[in-house]
Each structure stands twice: as structure tokens, then as C-alpha cells.
Coordinates of C-alpha atoms and ligand atoms in Angstrom, one line a residue:
X1 CA 120.7 -68.9 -66.5
X2 CA 117.6 -67.1 -65.3
X3 CA 114.1 -68.7 -65.1
X4 CA 113.0 -66.8 -68.2
X5 CA 116.2 -67.9 -70.1
X6 CA 115.7 -71.5 -68.9
X7 CA 112.1 -71.6 -70.3
X8 CA 113.1 -69.9 -73.5
X9 CA 115.9 -72.3 -74.1
X10 CA 113.6 -75.3 -73.7
X11 CA 111.1 -73.7 -76.1
X12 CA 114.0 -73.1 -78.5
X13 CA 114.9 -76.9 -78.5
X14 CA 117.7 -77.2 -75.8
X15 CA 117.8 -80.8 -74.6
X16 CA 116.5 -80.9 -71.0
X17 CA 118.6 -82.7 -68.3
X18 CA 117.5 -84.4 -65.1
X19 CA 117.7 -82.5 -61.8
X20 CA 119.4 -84.7 -59.3
X21 CA 121.0 -83.7 -56.1
X22 CA 121.0 -80.0 -57.0
X23 CA 122.7 -80.6 -60.4
X24 CA 121.4 -80.6 -64.0
X25 CA 122.7 -83.8 -65.5
X26 CA 122.0 -86.0 -68.6
X27 CA 120.5 -89.4 -68.1
X28 CA 123.0 -92.1 -67.1
X29 CA 122.4 -93.9 -70.3
X30 CA 122.7 -90.7 -72.3
X31 CA 119.3 -91.3 -74.1
X32 CA 116.6 -88.7 -74.6
X33 CA 113.0 -88.7 -75.6
X34 CA 110.9 -86.1 -77.6
X35 CA 108.2 -83.8 -76.2
X36 CA 105.7 -82.7 -78.8
X37 CA 103.4 -79.7 -79.2
X38 CA 99.9 -81.3 -79.4
X39 CA 98.6 -78.4 -81.7
X40 CA 101.1 -79.2 -84.4
X41 CA 102.6 -82.7 -83.6
X42 CA 106.1 -81.0 -83.9
X43 CA 108.9 -81.8 -81.5
X44 CA 109.5 -79.0 -79.0
X45 CA 112.7 -80.5 -77.5
X46 CA 114.3 -83.6 -76.2
X47 CA 114.3 -84.6 -72.6
X48 CA 116.7 -86.9 -70.6
X49 CA 115.4 -90.5 -70.6
X50 CA 116.0 -91.4 -66.9
X51 CA 117.0 -94.9 -66.0
X52 CA 116.8 -97.2 -63.1
X53 CA 120.3 -96.0 -62.0
X54 CA 119.0 -92.4 -62.2
X55 CA 116.1 -93.5 -60.0
X56 CA 118.6 -94.9 -57.4
X57 CA 120.6 -91.6 -57.6
X58 CA 117.4 -89.6 -57.0
X59 CA 116.5 -91.6 -53.9
X60 CA 120.0 -91.5 -52.6
X61 CA 120.0 -87.7 -52.9
X62 CA 116.5 -87.4 -51.3
X63 CA 117.5 -89.7 -48.5
X64 CA 120.9 -87.9 -47.8
X65 CA 119.1 -84.5 -47.7
X66 CA 116.2 -85.7 -45.5
X67 CA 117.7 -85.2 -42.0
X68 CA 118.9 -81.7 -42.7
X69 CA 115.8 -80.6 -44.5
X70 CA 113.6 -82.1 -41.8
X71 CA 115.6 -80.1 -39.2
X72 CA 115.2 -76.7 -40.9
X73 CA 112.9 -74.3 -39.1
X74 CA 109.4 -74.0 -40.3
X75 CA 110.1 -70.3 -41.2
X76 CA 113.0 -71.3 -43.4
X77 CA 110.8 -73.7 -45.4
X78 CA 108.0 -71.2 -45.5
X79 CA 110.4 -68.6 -47.0
X80 CA 111.6 -70.9 -49.7
X81 CA 108.0 -71.8 -50.7
X82 CA 107.0 -68.1 -50.6
X83 CA 110.1 -67.2 -52.7
X84 CA 109.1 -69.9 -55.3
X85 CA 105.5 -68.5 -55.3
X86 CA 106.9 -65.0 -56.0
X87 CA 109.2 -66.2 -58.7
X88 CA 106.6 -68.3 -60.6
X89 CA 104.2 -65.4 -60.4
X90 CA 106.8 -63.0 -61.7
X91 CA 107.3 -65.4 -64.7
X92 CA 103.6 -66.2 -65.1
X93 CA 103.7 -65.5 -68.9
X94 CA 106.8 -67.6 -69.5
X95 CA 105.2 -70.5 -67.6
X96 CA 102.0 -70.1 -69.5
X97 CA 103.8 -70.3 -72.8
X98 CA 105.6 -73.4 -71.7
X99 CA 102.3 -75.1 -70.5
X100 CA 100.5 -74.2 -73.7
X101 CA 103.4 -75.5 -75.8
X102 CA 103.6 -79.0 -74.2
X103 CA 100.0 -79.5 -73.1
X104 CA 97.9 -77.6 -75.6
X105 CA 95.5 -75.6 -73.4
X106 CA 94.8 -71.9 -74.4
X107 CA 97.2 -69.3 -73.1
X108 CA 94.3 -67.9 -71.0
X109 CA 93.8 -71.2 -69.4
X110 CA 97.5 -71.7 -68.9
X111 CA 97.7 -68.4 -67.1
X112 CA 94.9 -69.6 -64.9
X113 CA 96.8 -72.8 -64.1
X114 CA 99.9 -70.7 -63.2
X115 CA 97.9 -68.6 -60.8
X116 CA 96.2 -71.7 -59.3
X117 CA 99.4 -73.8 -59.2
X118 CA 101.5 -71.1 -57.7
X119 CA 99.0 -70.5 -55.0
X120 CA 99.7 -73.9 -53.5
X121 CA 103.1 -72.7 -52.7
X122 CA 101.9 -69.6 -51.1
X123 CA 99.2 -71.5 -49.2
X124 CA 101.7 -74.1 -47.9
X125 CA 104.3 -71.5 -47.1
X126 CA 101.6 -70.2 -44.6
X127 CA 100.8 -73.8 -43.4
X128 CA 104.4 -74.7 -42.8
X129 CA 104.5 -72.4 -39.7
X130 CA 101.2 -73.8 -38.3
X131 CA 102.2 -77.5 -37.8
X132 CA 101.1 -78.2 -34.2
X133 CA 101.1 -81.0 -31.7
X134 CA 99.6 -81.6 -28.3
X135 CA 100.6 -82.1 -24.7
X136 CA 98.8 -83.7 -21.8
X137 CA 98.8 -86.3 -19.0
X138 CA 97.7 -89.9 -19.5
X139 CA 94.5 -90.8 -17.6
X140 CA 96.5 -92.9 -15.2
X141 CA 98.7 -89.9 -14.4
X142 CA 101.8 -92.1 -15.0
X143 CA 103.2 -90.3 -18.0
X144 CA 103.2 -86.9 -19.5
X145 CA 102.2 -87.3 -23.2
X146 CA 103.8 -85.2 -25.9
X147 CA 102.5 -85.7 -29.4
X148 CA 104.6 -84.1 -32.1
X149 CA 104.5 -84.2 -35.8
X150 CA 107.4 -85.3 -38.0
X151 CA 108.0 -85.3 -41.7
X152 CA 107.1 -88.7 -43.2
X153 CA 110.4 -88.7 -45.1
X154 CA 111.5 -89.0 -48.8
X155 CA 108.5 -88.9 -51.0
X156 CA 107.9 -89.9 -54.6
X157 CA 105.5 -87.6 -56.4
X158 CA 104.1 -88.8 -59.7
X159 CA 102.0 -86.4 -61.7
X160 CA 99.8 -86.5 -64.8
X161 CA 100.0 -84.4 -68.0
X162 CA 96.8 -82.4 -67.7
X163 CA 98.0 -79.7 -65.2
X164 CA 101.7 -79.9 -65.5
X165 CA 102.4 -77.0 -63.1
X166 CA 99.5 -77.3 -60.6
X167 CA 99.8 -81.1 -60.1
X168 CA 103.5 -80.7 -59.2
X169 CA 103.0 -77.7 -56.9
X170 CA 100.0 -79.3 -55.2
X171 CA 102.4 -82.0 -54.0
X172 CA 105.6 -80.1 -53.6
X173 CA 104.0 -77.4 -51.5
X174 CA 102.8 -79.7 -48.6
X175 CA 105.8 -82.0 -48.9
X176 CA 108.3 -79.3 -48.6
X177 CA 106.3 -77.5 -45.9
X178 CA 106.2 -80.6 -43.8
X179 CA 110.0 -81.1 -44.1
X180 CA 110.0 -84.0 -46.7
X181 CA 112.5 -84.4 -49.5
X182 CA 111.1 -85.3 -52.9
X183 CA 111.6 -87.1 -56.2
X184 CA 109.1 -85.7 -58.8
X185 CA 108.3 -88.0 -61.7
X186 CA 106.3 -85.8 -64.2
X187 CA 104.2 -87.2 -67.0
X188 CA 106.3 -88.1 -70.1
X189 CA 104.0 -86.0 -72.3
X190 CA 104.6 -82.7 -70.3
X191 CA 107.9 -82.9 -68.3
X192 CA 109.1 -79.4 -69.2
X193 CA 107.0 -77.3 -66.8
X194 CA 108.1 -79.4 -63.9
X195 CA 111.7 -78.9 -64.8
X196 CA 111.1 -75.2 -64.9
X197 CA 109.5 -75.4 -61.4
X198 CA 112.7 -77.2 -60.2
X199 CA 114.7 -74.3 -61.8
X200 CA 112.6 -71.8 -59.7
X201 CA 113.3 -73.7 -56.5
X202 CA 117.0 -73.8 -57.3
X203 CA 117.0 -70.0 -57.8
X204 CA 115.4 -69.4 -54.4
X205 CA 117.9 -71.7 -52.7
X206 CA 116.3 -75.0 -52.0
X207 CA 119.1 -77.3 -50.7
X208 CA 120.5 -80.0 -53.0
X209 CA 118.6 -83.3 -52.8
X210 CA 115.3 -81.7 -51.5
X211 CA 113.8 -81.7 -55.0
X212 CA 114.9 -84.2 -57.6
X213 CA 113.2 -84.4 -61.0
X214 CA 113.2 -87.7 -62.8
X215 CA 111.9 -87.7 -66.4
X216 CA 111.4 -90.9 -68.2
X217 CA 109.1 -92.8 -70.6
X218 CA 109.6 -96.0 -68.5
X219 CA 108.4 -95.3 -65.0
X220 CA 107.9 -98.9 -64.2
X221 CA 111.7 -99.5 -64.6
X222 CA 112.8 -96.2 -63.2
X223 CA 110.6 -95.6 -60.2
X224 CA 109.2 -99.1 -59.7
X225 CA 112.2 -100.4 -57.7
X226 CA 112.0 -97.4 -55.3
X227 CA 108.6 -98.4 -54.0
X228 CA 110.0 -101.4 -52.0
X229 CA 113.2 -99.5 -50.9
X230 CA 113.1 -98.7 -47.2
X231 CA 114.6 -95.3 -47.8
X232 CA 111.4 -94.2 -49.6
X233 CA 108.5 -93.5 -47.1
X234 CA 105.7 -91.9 -49.2
X235 CA 104.0 -92.2 -52.6
X236 CA 101.8 -89.4 -53.8
X237 CA 100.2 -90.2 -57.2
X238 CA 97.8 -88.3 -59.4
X239 CA 96.7 -90.1 -62.5
X240 CA 94.4 -92.8 -63.8
X241 CA 92.6 -95.3 -61.5
X242 CA 94.1 -98.5 -63.1
X243 CA 97.7 -97.1 -62.7
X244 CA 96.9 -95.9 -59.2
X245 CA 95.6 -99.4 -58.2
X246 CA 98.7 -101.1 -59.6
X247 CA 101.0 -98.6 -57.7
X248 CA 99.0 -99.2 -54.4
X249 CA 99.7 -102.9 -54.8
X250 CA 103.4 -102.3 -55.3
X251 CA 103.5 -99.7 -52.5
X252 CA 102.3 -102.4 -50.1
X253 CA 105.7 -104.0 -50.4
X254 CA 107.4 -100.9 -48.9
X255 CA 104.4 -100.2 -46.5
X256 CA 104.4 -96.6 -47.9
X257 CA 102.1 -93.8 -46.9
X258 CA 100.0 -93.3 -50.0
X259 CA 98.0 -90.4 -51.4
X260 CA 96.1 -91.2 -54.5
X261 CA 94.3 -88.7 -56.7
X262 CA 92.7 -90.8 -59.4
X263 CA 90.0 -90.6 -62.0
X264 CA 86.5 -89.1 -61.8
X265 CA 83.1 -89.3 -63.4
X266 CA 81.5 -86.2 -62.1
X267 CA 77.6 -86.0 -62.3
X268 CA 76.3 -82.5 -63.2
X269 CA 72.7 -82.5 -61.8
X270 CA 70.2 -79.9 -63.0
X271 CA 67.0 -79.9 -60.9
X272 CA 63.7 -78.6 -62.2
X273 CA 64.0 -75.4 -60.1
X274 CA 67.5 -74.6 -61.3
X275 CA 68.4 -71.1 -62.6
X276 CA 69.1 -72.3 -66.2
X277 CA 71.3 -69.3 -67.1
X278 CA 73.6 -70.2 -64.2
X279 CA 73.3 -74.0 -65.0
X280 CA 74.4 -73.5 -68.6
X281 CA 77.2 -71.2 -67.5
X282 CA 78.4 -73.7 -64.9
X283 CA 78.0 -76.6 -67.4
X284 CA 80.3 -74.9 -69.9
X285 CA 82.9 -74.4 -67.1
X286 CA 82.6 -77.9 -65.7
X287 CA 82.8 -79.5 -69.1
X288 CA 85.2 -77.4 -71.1
X289 CA 87.8 -76.2 -68.5
X290 CA 91.1 -77.7 -69.6
X291 CA 89.5 -79.0 -72.9
X292 CA 87.5 -81.4 -70.7
X293 CA 90.8 -83.1 -69.7
X294 CA 90.3 -82.7 -66.0
X295 CA 89.5 -85.3 -63.3
X296 CA 86.9 -82.8 -62.1
X297 CA 85.2 -82.5 -65.6
X298 CA 81.5 -83.0 -65.7
X299 CA 81.2 -86.5 -67.2
X300 CA 77.4 -87.1 -67.0
X301 CA 74.8 -84.4 -67.3
X302 CA 71.6 -85.5 -65.4
X303 CA 68.8 -83.1 -66.1
X304 CA 65.2 -83.1 -64.7
X305 CA 62.6 -84.1 -67.3
X306 CA 60.8 -80.6 -67.0
X307 CA 63.8 -78.6 -68.0
X308 CA 65.7 -81.1 -70.2
X309 CA 64.9 -79.8 -73.6
X310 CA 65.5 -76.2 -72.8
X311 CA 68.8 -77.0 -71.0
X312 CA 70.0 -79.2 -73.9
X313 CA 69.1 -76.5 -76.5
X314 CA 70.8 -73.6 -74.6
X315 CA 73.9 -75.7 -73.6
X316 CA 74.4 -77.0 -77.2
X317 CA 74.2 -73.5 -78.6
X318 CA 77.0 -72.3 -76.2
X319 CA 79.1 -75.5 -76.8
X320 CA 78.7 -75.1 -80.6
X321 CA 80.0 -71.5 -80.5
X322 CA 83.3 -72.5 -78.8
X323 CA 86.3 -71.9 -81.1
X324 CA 88.7 -74.8 -81.5
X325 CA 92.3 -74.0 -82.3
X326 CA 95.9 -73.9 -81.2
X327 CA 96.4 -72.7 -77.6
X328 CA 98.6 -69.8 -78.6
X329 CA 95.9 -68.3 -80.9
X330 CA 94.2 -65.6 -78.9
X331 CA 90.7 -66.5 -80.2
X332 CA 91.0 -70.2 -79.0
X333 CA 88.5 -71.5 -76.5
X334 CA 89.3 -75.2 -76.9
X335 CA 92.9 -76.3 -77.6
X336 CA 93.8 -79.7 -79.0
X337 CA 93.6 -83.0 -77.0
X338 CA 96.9 -84.2 -75.6
X339 CA 97.6 -86.8 -78.4
X340 CA 96.0 -88.7 -81.2
X341 CA 95.3 -91.8 -79.0
X342 CA 93.2 -89.6 -76.8
X343 CA 91.4 -88.1 -79.8
X344 CA 90.6 -91.5 -81.3
X345 CA 89.4 -92.8 -77.9
X346 CA 87.1 -89.8 -77.3
X347 CA 85.7 -90.1 -80.8
X348 CA 85.1 -93.8 -80.1
X349 CA 83.0 -93.0 -77.1
X350 CA 80.8 -90.7 -79.2
X351 CA 80.4 -93.4 -81.9
X352 CA 79.6 -96.0 -79.3
X353 CA 76.9 -93.8 -77.7
X354 CA 75.3 -93.1 -81.1
X355 CA 75.3 -96.8 -81.9
X356 CA 73.4 -97.2 -78.7
X357 CA 70.7 -94.6 -79.7
X358 CA 72.2 -91.3 -78.6
X359 CA 71.5 -88.2 -80.7
X360 CA 74.4 -85.8 -81.6
X361 CA 73.0 -82.3 -80.8
X362 CA 76.2 -80.5 -81.7
X363 CA 79.8 -81.5 -82.7
X364 CA 80.8 -85.2 -83.0
X365 CA 83.0 -85.0 -86.1
X366 CA 86.6 -86.0 -86.1
X367 CA 88.5 -83.1 -87.8
X368 CA 91.5 -83.6 -90.1
X369 CA 94.9 -83.1 -88.6
X370 CA 97.5 -81.8 -88.0
X371 CA 96.9 -81.3 -84.3
X372 CA 94.7 -83.5 -82.1
X373 CA 91.6 -81.3 -82.2
X374 CA 88.1 -82.4 -81.2
X375 CA 85.0 -80.2 -81.2
X376 CA 82.7 -79.4 -78.3
X377 CA 80.0 -82.1 -78.5
X378 CA 76.6 -82.6 -76.9
X379 CA 74.8 -86.0 -76.9
X380 CA 71.2 -86.4 -75.9
X381 CA 69.2 -89.5 -75.1
X382 CA 72.4 -91.4 -74.0
X383 CA 71.9 -94.9 -72.7
X384 CA 73.2 -95.7 -69.2
X385 CA 75.3 -98.5 -70.7
X386 CA 77.1 -96.2 -73.2
X387 CA 80.8 -96.1 -72.6
X388 CA 80.6 -92.3 -72.7
X389 CA 78.7 -92.6 -69.4
X390 CA 80.5 -95.5 -67.7
X391 CA 84.1 -94.3 -68.6
X392 CA 86.0 -91.2 -67.9
X393 CA 85.7 -89.1 -71.1
X394 CA 88.7 -86.7 -70.8
X395 CA 87.5 -84.5 -73.7
X396 CA 84.9 -81.9 -74.6
X397 CA 82.0 -84.3 -75.0
X398 CA 78.8 -83.9 -72.8
X399 CA 76.3 -86.8 -72.6
X400 CA 72.9 -85.8 -71.2
X401 CA 70.6 -88.2 -69.4
X402 CA 67.0 -87.5 -68.0
X403 CA 65.7 -88.1 -64.5
X404 CA 62.2 -87.7 -63.0
X405 CA 62.8 -87.2 -59.2
X406 CA 65.4 -86.6 -56.5
X407 CA 65.9 -90.3 -55.7
X408 CA 66.5 -91.2 -59.3
X409 CA 69.0 -88.3 -59.7
X410 CA 71.0 -89.5 -56.6
X411 CA 70.9 -93.1 -57.7
X412 CA 72.1 -92.2 -61.2
X413 CA 74.8 -89.9 -59.8
X414 CA 76.2 -92.6 -57.5
X415 CA 76.1 -95.3 -60.1
X416 CA 79.8 -95.2 -60.7
X417 CA 83.0 -96.6 -59.1
X418 CA 84.3 -93.0 -59.0
X419 CA 83.6 -90.5 -56.3
X420 CA 85.7 -87.3 -56.8
X421 CA 83.3 -84.4 -57.4
X422 CA 79.6 -83.7 -58.2
X423 CA 77.8 -80.6 -59.3
X424 CA 74.2 -79.7 -58.2
X425 CA 72.1 -76.9 -59.6
X426 CA 69.1 -75.8 -57.4
X427 CA 68.2 -72.7 -55.5
X428 CA 66.6 -74.9 -52.8
X429 CA 68.9 -75.2 -49.8
X430 CA 66.7 -77.7 -48.1
X431 CA 67.2 -79.9 -51.1
X432 CA 71.0 -79.3 -51.0
X433 CA 71.1 -80.3 -47.3
X434 CA 69.0 -83.5 -48.2
X435 CA 71.0 -84.6 -51.2
X436 CA 74.6 -83.7 -50.2
X437 CA 75.0 -86.4 -47.6
X438 CA 73.5 -89.0 -50.1
X439 CA 76.0 -88.1 -52.9
X440 CA 79.1 -90.3 -52.6
X441 CA 81.7 -87.7 -53.7
X442 CA 84.6 -86.1 -51.9
X443 CA 83.6 -82.7 -53.2
X444 CA 80.4 -81.0 -54.3
X445 CA 79.7 -77.8 -56.2
X446 CA 76.4 -76.2 -55.5
X447 CA 75.4 -73.8 -58.2
X448 CA 79.1 -73.7 -59.1
X449 CA 80.9 -75.4 -62.0
X450 CA 84.4 -75.1 -60.6
X451 CA 85.3 -75.9 -56.9
X452 CA 89.1 -76.5 -56.9
X453 CA 91.0 -74.0 -54.7
X454 CA 94.3 -74.3 -52.8
X455 CA 92.5 -73.5 -49.6
X456 CA 90.0 -76.4 -49.9
X457 CA 90.6 -80.1 -49.4
X458 CA 90.7 -81.7 -52.8
X459 CA 90.2 -85.4 -53.2
X460 CA 87.8 -88.3 -53.7
X461 CA 86.1 -91.4 -52.3
X462 CA 85.6 -94.9 -53.7
X463 CA 88.0 -95.5 -56.7
X464 CA 88.8 -91.8 -57.1
X465 CA 91.4 -92.0 -54.4
X466 CA 92.8 -91.7 -50.9
X467 CA 93.8 -88.6 -49.0
X468 CA 93.4 -84.9 -49.7
X469 CA 95.5 -82.2 -51.4
X470 CA 95.3 -78.6 -50.5
X471 CA 93.5 -77.0 -47.6
X472 CA 94.6 -77.4 -44.0
X473 CA 94.3 -81.1 -44.6
X474 CA 96.9 -81.3 -47.4
X475 CA 99.9 -81.2 -45.1
X476 CA 98.7 -84.1 -43.0
X477 CA 99.6 -86.4 -45.9
X478 CA 103.3 -85.7 -45.3
X479 CA 103.4 -85.8 -41.5
X480 CA 103.6 -88.6 -39.0
X481 CA 102.7 -88.5 -35.4
X482 CA 105.4 -89.1 -32.8
X483 CA 104.2 -89.8 -29.2
X484 CA 106.7 -89.3 -26.4
X485 CA 105.7 -90.6 -23.0
X486 CA 107.6 -88.9 -20.2
X487 CA 107.6 -90.4 -16.7
X488 CA 106.3 -87.9 -14.1
Ligands
LIG501 P1 98.3 -92.1 -66.1 O1 97.8 -92.9 -64.9 O2 98.5 -92.7 -67.4 O3 99.7 -91.4 -65.7 C1 99.9 -90.7 -64.5 C2 101.4 -90.7 -64.2 O4 101.8 -92.0 -63.8 C3 102.3 -90.3 -65.3 O5 103.4 -89.6 -64.8 C4 102.8 -91.6 -65.8 O6 104.1 -91.6 -66.4 C5 102.9 -92.4 -64.5 N1 102.9 -93.8 -64.6 C6 102.3 -94.6 -65.5 N2 102.6 -95.9 -65.2 C7 103.4 -95.9 -64.1 C8 104.1 -97.0 -63.4 N3 103.9 -98.3 -63.7 N4 104.8 -96.6 -62.4 C9 105.0 -95.3 -62.0 N5 104.4 -94.3 -62.7 C10 103.6 -94.6 -63.7 O7 97.4 -90.8 -66.1 P2 97.4 -89.6 -67.2 O8 96.9 -90.1 -68.5 O9 98.8 -88.9 -67.1 O10 96.4 -88.5 -66.4 C11 95.0 -88.6 -66.6 C12 94.4 -89.3 -65.4 O11 94.8 -88.6 -64.2 C13 92.9 -89.3 -65.5 O12 92.4 -90.5 -65.0 C14 92.5 -88.2 -64.5 O13 91.2 -88.3 -64.0 C15 93.6 -88.3 -63.5 N6 93.7 -87.1 -62.7 C16 93.3 -87.1 -61.4 C17 93.4 -85.9 -60.7 C18 92.9 -85.9 -59.3 O14 93.3 -85.0 -58.5 N7 92.0 -86.8 -58.8 C19 94.0 -84.8 -61.2 C20 94.4 -84.8 -62.5 C21 94.3 -86.0 -63.2

């Protein structure tokens, strides 16, 4: 079956199997679970319900494949990654249809995710051949020192539902480039795209056991026991901060290398000297990309008193003009939220803010079903205690707060446990150089509403996580140092 046939068959309702040790196989218990289209609530297809026994089989396969995969030449690994990039790119439209069907984003956004996600495979195909070490003499002169870099070993990669392709490739790219074998546990809401990525790797000849895909609605039972198994050496998790904290505690048992890409609460700061056209454009991108369901989404708009009213008016006019609809309608700007729980939660944040004195400038109504739609919403006069400010929104809702000077802007921006990304609008580079070191975020966009790129180190500080994905730094997460001392 070709990649296109594989994707078409899933969209036509063929039950999806697990991918274990190079074979497509039903779950050991024979059970399946349903994956739904969030625009209609209808079931797309059933997917294998992986069990604890399947988790053990995945780890056994990854462990058995590790020695040979770690011993492949960097060029062999690079060629496989480059082949997968080419094949995904050749099937960009098929992947986009699959992403839209299971996740809801518009086809245009899904195509954007395919390009972004595939690029991690090309980027790390180029990094695979640049893993270096060093050589020298100890100060005492007694030993020659050789420092080499080795793959960490079998890695468990757990991904969220909001970027079903890119979150998988952002981990698979560096893991495979470094020579690690993997078990991918995709989110239960969007497992189909990851299975199609595994199909691509199968087509380009990745050896059996190097990639295993474990779908399940019960990750605690399926992957939980692996965290204390000595064969597993690495956990890379992208998801919510509470789950990330729980997994870090469990990973302590296995003394695992951990990379954690967790939640965010990005401030979007508009200074009084900002170009308001650019700020409104950036605000739309930072707020509504991926329907607001992004860890990088602007969560708090902090606007200087002098430009507040004009910014709110212009931003609200643009937000109000966005068209809400099914992702596969060409006119759609904002697809549905991922599920009804999410929609009810987002509406609850709006209601809470209004009860605490916020004004709804645009949006704010809960539309009727079917589909989990929510309109682009702007709230002004939002209290610092409102949950829409203190929690991660994960929807197209923009709370605006006012500040009077630089110190207040920095203090408000930093008043969160999160530290993933921040956005700053000002033409004054002196100001940028002053505030950047004071802003406690792993990434900053200056006059830019989107900063993610496979060539840049993506990641946060504080409770937003540990480690970096992408960039030259991304591969470090999957490499260990080995020091060899050689007597002279
Ligand atoms: P989530 O934490 O609910 O789930 C993430 C993944 O963890 C899913 O695959 C889920 O099945 C799995 N999981 C849940 N409990 C588990 C357990 N006990 N053991 C093992 N796996 C378990 O998050 P979500 O709702 O899928 O995604 C949204 C969250 O992800 C948001 O907080 C968002 O900010 C964050 N996110 C962060 C980044 C980043 O790079 N920092 C990127 C995308 C999303």
C-alpha cells in the first residue's frame, strides 16, 4: 500500500493497527478506540487500543534494534531522514487532509504544518552528519582525552494533539539522527497522522524496531511501566504542565534523560511607540494560529495606555472578521476546537473574566453544535486575577490588559509560572536590548508574531519545560558524552 493509499484508507474508515517491530499489528487485547472529526463529531475510524503488553513489545523491539541502529553511519541515517522529508513533501496534500480531519485546523494551516513538520526531518538529516567530539591532552599530560558522542538509547516520545505531524517529527528527527530507536505515543485524539508518518519511514526503509507507534487511550497503563525499565533511556514529552510534572516524577525512577515541552502563557507586549499595523497583524498570527491551540499562542495582551484603545479597536475589527467553519471549507479561517470539553472550558474562561469586570469587545458567544466551534473573542479591562489571564487559554480568546511603563510591562509579563515565549512590539532596539534579558522566556519574538522554525532552538524556562527542540541544540537531547582516557 502506498502512502497515499494508506492515508485514504484511514479516511475511509479502515481500522488502524499499531506499528511494532516493523509490522502493522492489532492491539494484543484486540480492542480499538474511535477517532472523531472535531468539525462534525463523526467517527473517522477506529484505532488499535494498545495495552501494557504492547508497550512491552514496543520497548523490546526498540531495545533489540538499538545496537544496530546506533552503529549505522551518520550518512545512512541522514539519507533515511531526507527520504522521509521528500516523501512527506510529495504527499503534502494527503497529510494536510488527514491533519484537518482529525484535528480540525483549516487545510491552509494543515499544509503549513506539513511544511514545518517535514522540515525537521530535512534539518536533522543535515545535523546527523555534523555530530562532533573533541580530542586533547589532560593538563597533567598523563592521558590523551577523547570525548565522543553516543546515542542516549531507546527513547519514548509522547506527543500532543495540536500539531499531530510536527510534534512527532520534531522528536523523531533528532532521535533518529542521533542514532536512538523510538517508541512514539501520539495523543489519543489525533493518532492517525503519526501512523502515516511511520508508514513513510517504512517506505524509505527504516529498519524494524527503530520506530514503534503505540496508540492508546490509557497511557498510564501502557507507557507508565516503561519509565522505570532499564532498557528505556530517554523520555521526550510535549503536552500540558501537570502531566509533564507527573511524568518527570515517574522518570526519576528510571533516571531517564528528559526533555519537556510544556504549557505556555505568552505575553504580547505593545509599547507606545509600536507600529500598530504590524502589531495588529502580529497579534492575529500569535493569537489565531492553530485556532489559538498552540503553546506559543499569545495568552495575554499587554498594551501601553497611550495606544490601548486604538489597538483594541483595530484588533477586535480584524478578529471579528475571521470566518469560523469546518477546516475543509476553503473560506475557513478558524476551525473547530479539538473537543467539547475544550470548548466549554474556553467559554468558562470568558464567563469568569466577564464576572470579574471584563468587557467583551467582540465574540464571546457559545455557538450551537454540531462541531466544537468558538468565535474569535477580544476581552478588554481584564482583571489580573481572571482565569483567562492566569491559565493557558488554548482557544481564540484574547484578553487585553493595560500598562503604564516598561517596568510594569516586564513585571506583568513575568507574573506567570510559564516561560515559553513572549512577543514584544517596539521599533526601539535600545528598548529591546534592555527588556529582552529581563523577560523570563525561552524565546522572544520582536515585531514578529510567529518565531517557531526548525533551525531555531524551541523551548521554555520555568514550568514551560526542560531542553530544546530544533536548531543545532535539538540533537543534544539525544546524545550522551563518552570520555575515553588513553595512557600516553
Ligand atoms: P496532555 O498533557 O493532556 O497530553 C499530552 C500527551 O501526553 C498525550 O499524548 C497524552 O495521551 C499523554 N499523556 C497523558 N497522560 C499521560 C500519562 N499519565 N502517561 C503518559 N502519557 C500521558 O496535553 P494535550 O492536551 O494533548 O496538549 C496540549 C498541551 O500541550 C498544552 O498545555 C500545550 O501548551 C502543550 N504543548 C506544548 C508545546 C511545547 O512545545 N512547549 C507544544 C505543543 C503543545
